[in-house]
Every structure is written in C-alpha cells, then in structure tokens.
Amino acid sequence: MDQNDIKVLPMKDLTVDNITENVIRINSQNDDPRLTYVLERLVSHLHDFARETRLSTKEWKAAIDFLTAVGQICSDVRQEFILLSDILGLSLLVDSIDHPKPPQSTEGSVLGPFHSHEAQETPHGDMVSHDVNGEPCLILGSIRDSEGQPIGDVKIDMWETDSSGHYDVQYEDRQGPDGRCVMRSDASGNFWFKAIKPVSYPIPNDGPVGKLLSKLHRHPYRPAHMHFMFEKPGYDHLITALYLRGDPYETSDAVFGVKSSLLVDFQPADDSIAKRCDVKTGSLVLKHDFVLVSEEEANSLREEKSQKALADLGRMVKMVDGLPVPDVD
Ligand code: BEZ
Ligand code: FE
C-alpha cells in the first residue's frame, strides 16, 4: 500500500468507553483481512480484560516486566515463551483448534520446546538412546489411515529425555543428538526402534515461568512420555506423545497434554518378538497403532468447527484459506 493511501482518522479525547472501537478502526486500514480480524479480536479482548479486572498501572508494569524477563531468558536452546504458552493451556488449545481429530484417530498433544532438527535418519531397530542408566525398551509402531489402511513412507520424528529427565539440548557439553530419531514407516506402515523407558520430569522452572508456577502453588512436572511427530504429504501433521499409564502426574500434567487415548502400558517381550527384534525375552515392549487423518478430512472438520464456533458468537465471517475473516461484502 502506498503511504499516501493511508487515511489519517480523526481521533482525540478517547475514553474507557470509546478507545476500543477507535483502535480497531485504525488497525483495519490494511489490506490483509486475516490480520485485521486477528487484531480486532485481540484488541477487543485485551481492552475488555483491562476494563473487567480494573487493571492497575502497577499490575500492568509487573506484567511488562514479567514478559521482558520471559524474553531475556530465551536462547537457541531455551524457549520460555513456549513454556508460558504451555502452562497457560494455550499450546494445547491452539493445537486442538488447528488439528481437529475425528473419533478413532490419534489425538494430538503439546509439542513443548525440546523438539530439534538435529536427529539423524535412523534405520528400524536401532537404539536411539545412549543413556546406560535408562531402562531399555522396544517400541513397535504402526501407522494407518481412518479406513485402517497402512501408510508407508511417513516421516516419524521421536524425542525423549534421558533417565534423569533431561533432553540432549539441555546439556551444554553435549556431543550430538541423543534420545531422538527420525525414521520412515515401511510399506506396511510399521516402524520400530529401541529406546529407554520414559521418566517423569519437571519442565525448566528456574526462570520467570517457574516462579509463576510456584506463586500459583502449581508443580512443574510432566508425566513420563515419549514425543512423536508424523508427516506425510496428504495427511494432517500430527504432533503427539504417548504417556505411561499410572504415572504419579498422569492427571496433573503441568502443561495439560495427557489424553486417555494416549495412555499406554509396557508389556514383556515374548520369545517371538525377542528373537525378531534382538531383545531379551521379558524386556519392555510398547506396541502402539497410530491413526493419521487425511488433509482433506482435517480441513473440512476445521472449517465446520470454525463456522459453528463463530455462528455461536453471532459473528459475520467468511473463510479464506480455511481461516475466518470479517465478511464485509
Ligand atoms: C516436553 O514435554 O518436552 C515439554 C512440554 C512443555 C513444556 C516443557 C517441556
Ligand atoms: Fe517432553
């Protein structure tokens, strides 16, 4: 847009009662309807928040200082804003809105800040953790579509902590990736690897988010889990995790990621699995069938849910690229 096209709207003497409409109006002169809509809702909710809480200047300054501290502790390997979003339940909410799941498909869970792109492509059957203190286990996975057909050549990304509850990226002296791998499902939709039994661990709590949790009398623990990400063109990107049933934090995950459908149990390896996968009979095995949703199905479910949510709010919107924008035509 040419700078000369920008209209200067007359605004002065703004008050508690009319500032919101004026800020929304001046933000609406751009040519991106999605940006206009998102900012309209953001300003509207932020202003209502301030009006409803009767926000004091002292509290607003404390919030600015808190967000500044969240930014200042961030680095290449520390993402405090993701932690903040996670402990506020926003990460899980956004994932659930953007990746709706029909019944019977694998539910999503939080990504967290510890996924990295360093994992090597690993052949099936390899051990992906070098932690000698971890309890070895075998993971046997399958990937199917909602009709039960196997999906081959899916890129599978897995990451987990070591036995002390730390991800490789949390060690300053790390030599390379550990406790993570990337592999592809075979033509029958199967994949398998050796890893260590996951443990529960606290999310990083030595920064502003940790201080907030302790002020709120909330613990920082996540139940034992193993993260998975699945990608294949034509299928909705799935970020999920498997959680060990019976973990002490199963019902109080600090970041709200646990779903009943993602709870799993280890079983002892029988002779046939032991022989086939080169593990000891009786050692820990986890079998899990993952179900991916096609992109088409995810897109139509997302749109259907958006239309319903916005109709319930009484908003006149239309969908552009699957996302709502104001319907001004
Ligand atoms: C994780 O599971 O890796 C994680 C998730 C949210 C916050 C911190 C860690
Ligand atoms: Fe984790």
Short mmCIF file of C-alpha atoms and ligand atoms in Angstrom, two decimals:
data_model
loop_
_atom_site.label_atom_id
_atom_site.label_comp_id
_atom_site.label_asym_id
_atom_site.label_seq_id
_atom_site.Cartn_x
_atom_site.Cartn_y
_atom_site.Cartn_z
CA MET A 1 0.00 0.00 0.00
CA ASP A 2 1.29 3.47 -0.92
CA GLN A 3 1.99 5.63 2.15
CA ASN A 4 -0.19 8.34 0.53
CA ASP A 5 -3.19 6.00 0.60
CA ILE A 6 -3.11 5.79 4.39
CA LYS A 7 -6.07 7.70 5.77
CA VAL A 8 -5.49 9.61 8.97
CA LEU A 9 -8.57 9.02 11.05
CA PRO A 10 -9.63 11.80 13.39
CA MET A 11 -9.08 10.62 16.95
CA LYS A 12 -8.81 12.52 20.19
CA ASP A 13 -10.36 12.69 23.64
CA LEU A 14 -10.54 8.89 23.73
CA THR A 15 -12.10 7.33 26.81
CA VAL A 16 -12.51 3.98 28.56
CA ASP A 17 -15.72 3.60 26.58
CA ASN A 18 -14.62 4.52 23.05
CA ILE A 19 -10.89 3.73 22.79
CA THR A 20 -11.50 0.11 21.69
CA GLU A 21 -13.56 0.93 18.60
CA ASN A 22 -11.03 3.61 17.58
CA VAL A 23 -8.00 1.31 17.89
CA ILE A 24 -9.85 -1.38 15.93
CA ARG A 25 -10.79 1.17 13.25
CA ILE A 26 -7.24 2.42 12.72
CA ASN A 27 -5.91 -1.15 12.64
CA SER A 28 -8.40 -2.06 9.91
CA GLN A 29 -6.92 0.07 7.11
CA ASN A 30 -4.51 -2.61 5.94
CA ASP A 31 -5.10 -4.96 3.02
CA ASP A 32 -4.80 -8.25 4.95
CA PRO A 33 -8.27 -9.31 6.15
CA ARG A 34 -6.90 -12.05 8.41
CA LEU A 35 -4.54 -9.59 10.16
CA THR A 36 -7.44 -7.18 10.56
CA TYR A 37 -9.63 -9.87 12.10
CA VAL A 38 -6.96 -11.25 14.48
CA LEU A 39 -6.03 -7.74 15.69
CA GLU A 40 -9.67 -6.76 16.07
CA ARG A 41 -10.30 -9.73 18.36
CA LEU A 42 -7.00 -9.26 20.23
CA VAL A 43 -7.60 -5.57 20.96
CA SER A 44 -11.21 -6.23 21.87
CA HIS A 45 -10.31 -8.99 24.39
CA LEU A 46 -7.26 -7.13 25.77
CA HIS A 47 -9.29 -3.98 26.38
CA ASP A 48 -12.16 -5.94 27.96
CA PHE A 49 -9.59 -7.71 30.16
CA ALA A 50 -8.26 -4.36 31.39
CA ARG A 51 -11.77 -2.98 31.95
CA GLU A 52 -13.04 -6.14 33.66
CA THR A 53 -10.06 -6.54 36.00
CA ARG A 54 -9.78 -2.75 36.57
CA LEU A 55 -6.09 -3.33 35.78
CA SER A 56 -3.84 -1.03 37.83
CA THR A 57 -0.77 0.70 36.36
CA LYS A 58 1.36 -1.21 38.89
CA GLU A 59 -0.04 -4.57 37.70
CA TRP A 60 0.37 -3.63 34.03
CA LYS A 61 4.02 -2.68 34.72
CA ALA A 62 4.55 -6.01 36.57
CA ALA A 63 3.16 -7.84 33.51
CA ILE A 64 5.53 -5.92 31.18
CA ASP A 65 8.48 -6.76 33.49
CA PHE A 66 7.40 -10.43 33.55
CA LEU A 67 7.20 -10.63 29.74
CA THR A 68 10.56 -8.86 29.47
CA ALA A 69 12.11 -11.49 31.77
CA VAL A 70 10.49 -14.26 29.68
CA GLY A 71 12.15 -12.80 26.58
CA GLN A 72 15.50 -12.21 28.24
CA ILE A 73 15.97 -15.84 29.33
CA CYS A 74 15.25 -17.15 25.80
CA SER A 75 18.17 -18.51 23.77
CA ASP A 76 18.72 -21.03 20.96
CA VAL A 77 18.04 -23.84 23.45
CA ARG A 78 15.66 -22.15 25.91
CA GLN A 79 12.18 -21.12 24.75
CA GLU A 80 10.47 -19.55 27.75
CA PHE A 81 7.57 -18.19 25.63
CA ILE A 82 6.63 -21.75 24.60
CA LEU A 83 6.74 -22.73 28.30
CA LEU A 84 4.48 -19.79 29.15
CA SER A 85 2.03 -20.73 26.41
CA ASP A 86 2.15 -24.35 27.62
CA ILE A 87 1.44 -23.66 31.30
CA LEU A 88 -1.42 -21.32 30.34
CA GLY A 89 -3.04 -24.12 28.30
CA LEU A 90 -2.75 -22.05 25.11
CA SER A 91 -0.48 -24.50 23.27
CA LEU A 92 -2.89 -27.39 23.73
CA LEU A 93 -5.85 -25.18 22.79
CA VAL A 94 -4.24 -23.95 19.54
CA ASP A 95 -3.22 -27.48 18.54
CA SER A 96 -6.76 -28.76 19.20
CA ILE A 97 -8.30 -25.95 17.11
CA ASP A 98 -5.85 -26.22 14.21
CA HIS A 99 -5.66 -30.02 14.11
CA PRO A 100 -9.18 -31.29 14.89
CA LYS A 101 -9.37 -35.06 15.13
CA PRO A 102 -12.28 -37.25 14.10
CA PRO A 103 -13.13 -40.09 16.51
CA GLN A 104 -10.78 -43.11 16.29
CA SER A 105 -7.81 -41.03 15.05
CA THR A 106 -4.74 -40.42 17.21
CA GLU A 107 -5.18 -37.32 19.36
CA GLY A 108 -2.58 -34.58 19.47
CA SER A 109 -0.54 -33.36 22.42
CA VAL A 110 1.85 -30.49 23.23
CA LEU A 111 5.00 -30.00 21.16
CA GLY A 112 6.99 -28.42 24.00
CA PRO A 113 10.28 -26.59 23.48
CA PHE A 114 12.61 -29.57 23.04
CA HIS A 115 11.99 -30.80 19.53
CA SER A 116 15.13 -30.26 17.42
CA HIS A 117 16.01 -30.79 13.78
CA GLU A 118 19.29 -32.47 14.64
CA ALA A 119 18.08 -36.08 14.79
CA GLN A 120 19.71 -38.42 12.28
CA GLU A 121 17.61 -40.58 9.97
CA THR A 122 17.79 -43.93 11.78
CA PRO A 123 17.18 -47.45 10.43
CA HIS A 124 14.42 -49.52 12.03
CA GLY A 125 15.57 -51.42 15.09
CA ASP A 126 18.36 -49.03 16.15
CA MET A 127 18.87 -47.94 19.78
CA VAL A 128 18.26 -44.19 19.90
CA SER A 129 19.37 -43.51 23.48
CA HIS A 130 22.91 -43.88 24.78
CA ASP A 131 21.99 -43.46 28.42
CA VAL A 132 23.34 -46.56 30.20
CA ASN A 133 21.22 -45.76 33.27
CA GLY A 134 17.97 -45.88 31.30
CA GLU A 135 15.77 -48.96 31.27
CA PRO A 136 15.86 -50.30 27.67
CA CYS A 137 12.58 -50.78 25.86
CA LEU A 138 11.39 -51.67 22.39
CA ILE A 139 8.82 -49.56 20.53
CA LEU A 140 6.73 -51.29 17.84
CA GLY A 141 4.56 -48.80 15.98
CA SER A 142 2.14 -48.92 13.10
CA ILE A 143 0.58 -46.07 11.13
CA ARG A 144 -2.82 -46.37 9.44
CA ASP A 145 -5.42 -44.10 7.91
CA SER A 146 -9.00 -43.78 9.14
CA GLU A 147 -10.02 -46.72 6.90
CA GLY A 148 -7.41 -48.93 8.56
CA GLN A 149 -5.10 -48.94 5.53
CA PRO A 150 -1.36 -48.89 6.32
CA ILE A 151 0.52 -45.69 5.42
CA GLY A 152 4.08 -46.20 4.22
CA ASP A 153 6.87 -43.63 3.95
CA VAL A 154 5.62 -41.44 6.80
CA LYS A 155 8.39 -39.35 8.36
CA ILE A 156 8.40 -40.19 12.07
CA ASP A 157 10.22 -37.95 14.50
CA MET A 158 10.63 -39.15 18.10
CA TRP A 159 12.24 -37.47 21.09
CA GLU A 160 12.52 -38.32 24.80
CA THR A 161 14.60 -37.39 27.85
CA ASP A 162 17.40 -39.41 29.37
CA SER A 163 16.87 -41.29 32.63
CA SER A 164 17.45 -38.09 34.65
CA GLY A 165 14.63 -36.28 32.84
CA HIS A 166 16.77 -34.04 30.61
CA TYR A 167 16.69 -33.66 26.84
CA ASP A 168 20.01 -33.71 24.96
CA VAL A 169 19.70 -29.98 24.12
CA GLN A 170 19.68 -29.15 27.85
CA TYR A 171 23.33 -30.23 28.22
CA GLU A 172 25.88 -27.52 27.44
CA ASP A 173 28.62 -30.11 26.73
CA ARG A 174 26.50 -32.39 24.52
CA GLN A 175 28.34 -34.14 21.71
CA GLY A 176 25.36 -34.53 19.37
CA PRO A 177 21.73 -35.65 19.26
CA ASP A 178 20.64 -38.35 21.69
CA GLY A 179 17.24 -39.71 22.73
CA ARG A 180 15.80 -38.68 19.39
CA CYS A 181 15.49 -40.12 15.90
CA VAL A 182 13.84 -39.68 12.54
CA MET A 183 12.70 -42.74 10.57
CA ARG A 184 10.18 -43.71 7.90
CA SER A 185 7.38 -46.24 8.09
CA ASP A 186 7.79 -49.28 5.84
CA ALA A 187 5.30 -50.29 3.13
CA SER A 188 3.12 -52.00 5.77
CA GLY A 189 3.02 -48.80 7.85
CA ASN A 190 5.30 -50.25 10.53
CA PHE A 191 8.33 -48.85 12.35
CA TRP A 192 10.33 -49.99 15.36
CA PHE A 193 13.24 -48.80 17.45
CA LYS A 194 14.89 -49.31 20.83
CA ALA A 195 14.85 -46.53 23.39
CA ILE A 196 14.65 -46.13 27.17
CA LYS A 197 11.57 -46.19 29.33
CA PRO A 198 10.44 -42.55 29.72
CA VAL A 199 10.53 -40.90 33.15
CA SER A 200 8.53 -38.01 34.60
CA TYR A 201 10.45 -34.73 34.84
CA PRO A 202 9.96 -31.06 35.70
CA ILE A 203 9.74 -28.53 32.89
CA PRO A 204 12.52 -25.90 33.20
CA ASN A 205 11.48 -23.96 36.31
CA ASP A 206 14.47 -21.76 37.12
CA GLY A 207 13.08 -18.80 35.14
CA PRO A 208 10.05 -16.48 35.22
CA VAL A 209 7.61 -19.25 34.23
CA GLY A 210 8.86 -21.44 37.10
CA LYS A 211 8.44 -18.51 39.51
CA LEU A 212 4.88 -18.02 38.27
CA LEU A 213 4.09 -21.74 38.76
CA SER A 214 5.37 -21.65 42.31
CA LYS A 215 3.39 -18.46 43.07
CA LEU A 216 0.32 -20.33 41.85
CA HIS A 217 1.18 -23.37 44.04
CA ARG A 218 1.49 -25.50 40.88
CA HIS A 219 4.10 -28.22 40.46
CA PRO A 220 6.25 -28.19 37.28
CA TYR A 221 6.13 -31.94 36.48
CA ARG A 222 5.16 -33.74 33.29
CA PRO A 223 4.22 -37.42 33.46
CA ALA A 224 6.59 -39.87 31.72
CA HIS A 225 6.12 -39.65 27.95
CA MET A 226 7.69 -40.08 24.55
CA HIS A 227 7.07 -37.45 21.85
CA PHE A 228 6.15 -38.29 18.25
CA MET A 229 5.62 -36.19 15.13
CA PHE A 230 4.27 -37.67 11.89
CA GLU A 231 4.48 -36.03 8.48
CA LYS A 232 3.45 -37.14 5.02
CA PRO A 233 2.04 -35.03 2.17
CA GLY A 234 -1.74 -35.51 2.00
CA TYR A 235 -2.07 -36.12 5.77
CA ASP A 236 -2.60 -33.66 8.60
CA HIS A 237 0.64 -33.06 10.50
CA LEU A 238 0.36 -34.94 13.81
CA ILE A 239 2.24 -33.88 16.94
CA THR A 240 1.53 -36.19 19.83
CA ALA A 241 3.03 -38.16 22.72
CA LEU A 242 2.45 -41.48 24.47
CA TYR A 243 2.07 -41.30 28.26
CA LEU A 244 2.80 -44.13 30.70
CA ARG A 245 -0.38 -45.16 32.47
CA GLY A 246 -0.18 -44.92 36.26
CA ASP A 247 2.41 -42.14 36.37
CA PRO A 248 2.01 -40.02 39.55
CA TYR A 249 1.47 -36.93 37.34
CA GLU A 250 -0.99 -38.60 34.93
CA THR A 251 -3.83 -36.31 36.00
CA SER A 252 -1.82 -33.17 36.84
CA ASP A 253 0.49 -32.58 33.86
CA ALA A 254 1.94 -29.05 34.22
CA VAL A 255 1.20 -28.39 30.53
CA PHE A 256 -2.16 -30.22 30.16
CA GLY A 257 -1.01 -32.67 27.46
CA VAL A 258 -2.41 -36.00 28.70
CA LYS A 259 -5.37 -37.63 26.91
CA SER A 260 -6.80 -41.00 27.97
CA SER A 261 -6.38 -42.30 24.41
CA LEU A 262 -2.63 -41.61 24.63
CA LEU A 263 -2.06 -43.64 27.83
CA VAL A 264 -0.02 -46.78 27.18
CA ASP A 265 1.30 -49.84 29.02
CA PHE A 266 4.54 -51.71 28.52
CA GLN A 267 4.35 -55.47 28.09
CA PRO A 268 7.05 -58.13 28.47
CA ALA A 269 8.61 -59.23 25.16
CA ASP A 270 7.59 -62.78 24.18
CA ASP A 271 10.07 -65.21 22.58
CA SER A 272 8.99 -64.38 19.06
CA ILE A 273 9.40 -60.58 19.47
CA ALA A 274 12.66 -61.13 21.38
CA LYS A 275 14.06 -63.18 18.52
CA ARG A 276 12.75 -60.96 15.74
CA CYS A 277 13.90 -57.68 17.30
CA ASP A 278 17.02 -58.87 19.11
CA VAL A 279 15.89 -58.03 22.66
CA LYS A 280 15.72 -60.18 25.82
CA THR A 281 12.58 -62.21 26.45
CA GLY A 282 10.65 -60.41 29.18
CA SER A 283 12.17 -56.98 28.42
CA LEU A 284 9.86 -53.96 28.00
CA VAL A 285 7.86 -53.60 24.80
CA LEU A 286 5.46 -50.86 23.82
CA LYS A 287 3.13 -51.52 20.89
CA HIS A 288 1.03 -48.69 19.52
CA ASP A 289 -1.12 -48.13 16.44
CA PHE A 290 -1.25 -44.52 15.27
CA VAL A 291 -4.09 -43.29 13.03
CA LEU A 292 -3.47 -40.26 10.78
CA VAL A 293 -6.18 -38.01 9.38
CA SER A 294 -6.11 -37.03 5.70
CA GLU A 295 -5.50 -33.34 5.00
CA GLU A 296 -8.89 -33.15 3.26
CA GLU A 297 -10.71 -34.58 6.28
CA ALA A 298 -8.82 -32.28 8.70
CA ASN A 299 -9.54 -29.21 6.53
CA SER A 300 -13.26 -29.87 6.31
CA LEU A 301 -13.52 -30.65 10.04
CA ARG A 302 -11.58 -27.45 10.89
CA GLU A 303 -13.85 -25.36 8.68
CA GLU A 304 -17.02 -26.97 10.05
CA LYS A 305 -15.92 -26.31 13.65
CA SER A 306 -14.88 -22.72 12.84
CA GLN A 307 -18.24 -21.97 11.19
CA LYS A 308 -20.08 -23.35 14.20
CA ALA A 309 -17.95 -21.55 16.81
CA LEU A 310 -18.33 -18.22 15.01
CA ALA A 311 -22.04 -18.67 14.35
CA ASP A 312 -22.45 -19.32 18.11
CA LEU A 313 -20.70 -15.99 18.73
CA GLY A 314 -23.01 -14.28 16.25
CA ARG A 315 -20.09 -13.14 14.04
CA MET A 316 -20.49 -12.49 10.31
CA VAL A 317 -17.40 -14.15 8.89
CA LYS A 318 -16.30 -15.90 5.73
CA MET A 319 -13.49 -18.42 5.35
CA VAL A 320 -10.33 -17.53 3.45
CA ASP A 321 -7.69 -20.28 3.21
CA GLY A 322 -9.61 -22.16 5.93
CA LEU A 323 -9.42 -19.27 8.43
CA PRO A 324 -12.18 -16.81 9.37
CA VAL A 325 -12.04 -13.16 8.27
CA PRO A 326 -14.76 -10.48 8.60
CA ASP A 327 -17.49 -10.83 5.98
CA VAL A 328 -17.82 -7.27 4.78
CA ASP A 329 -19.29 -8.00 1.30
C1 BEZ B 1 8.09 -31.52 26.87
O1 BEZ B 1 7.32 -32.44 27.01
O2 BEZ B 1 9.17 -31.70 26.34
C2 BEZ B 1 7.70 -30.17 27.38
C3 BEZ B 1 6.45 -29.68 27.10
C4 BEZ B 1 6.10 -28.43 27.58
C5 BEZ B 1 6.99 -27.70 28.32
C6 BEZ B 1 8.24 -28.22 28.60
C7 BEZ B 1 8.60 -29.47 28.14
FE FE B 2 8.74 -33.99 26.91
#
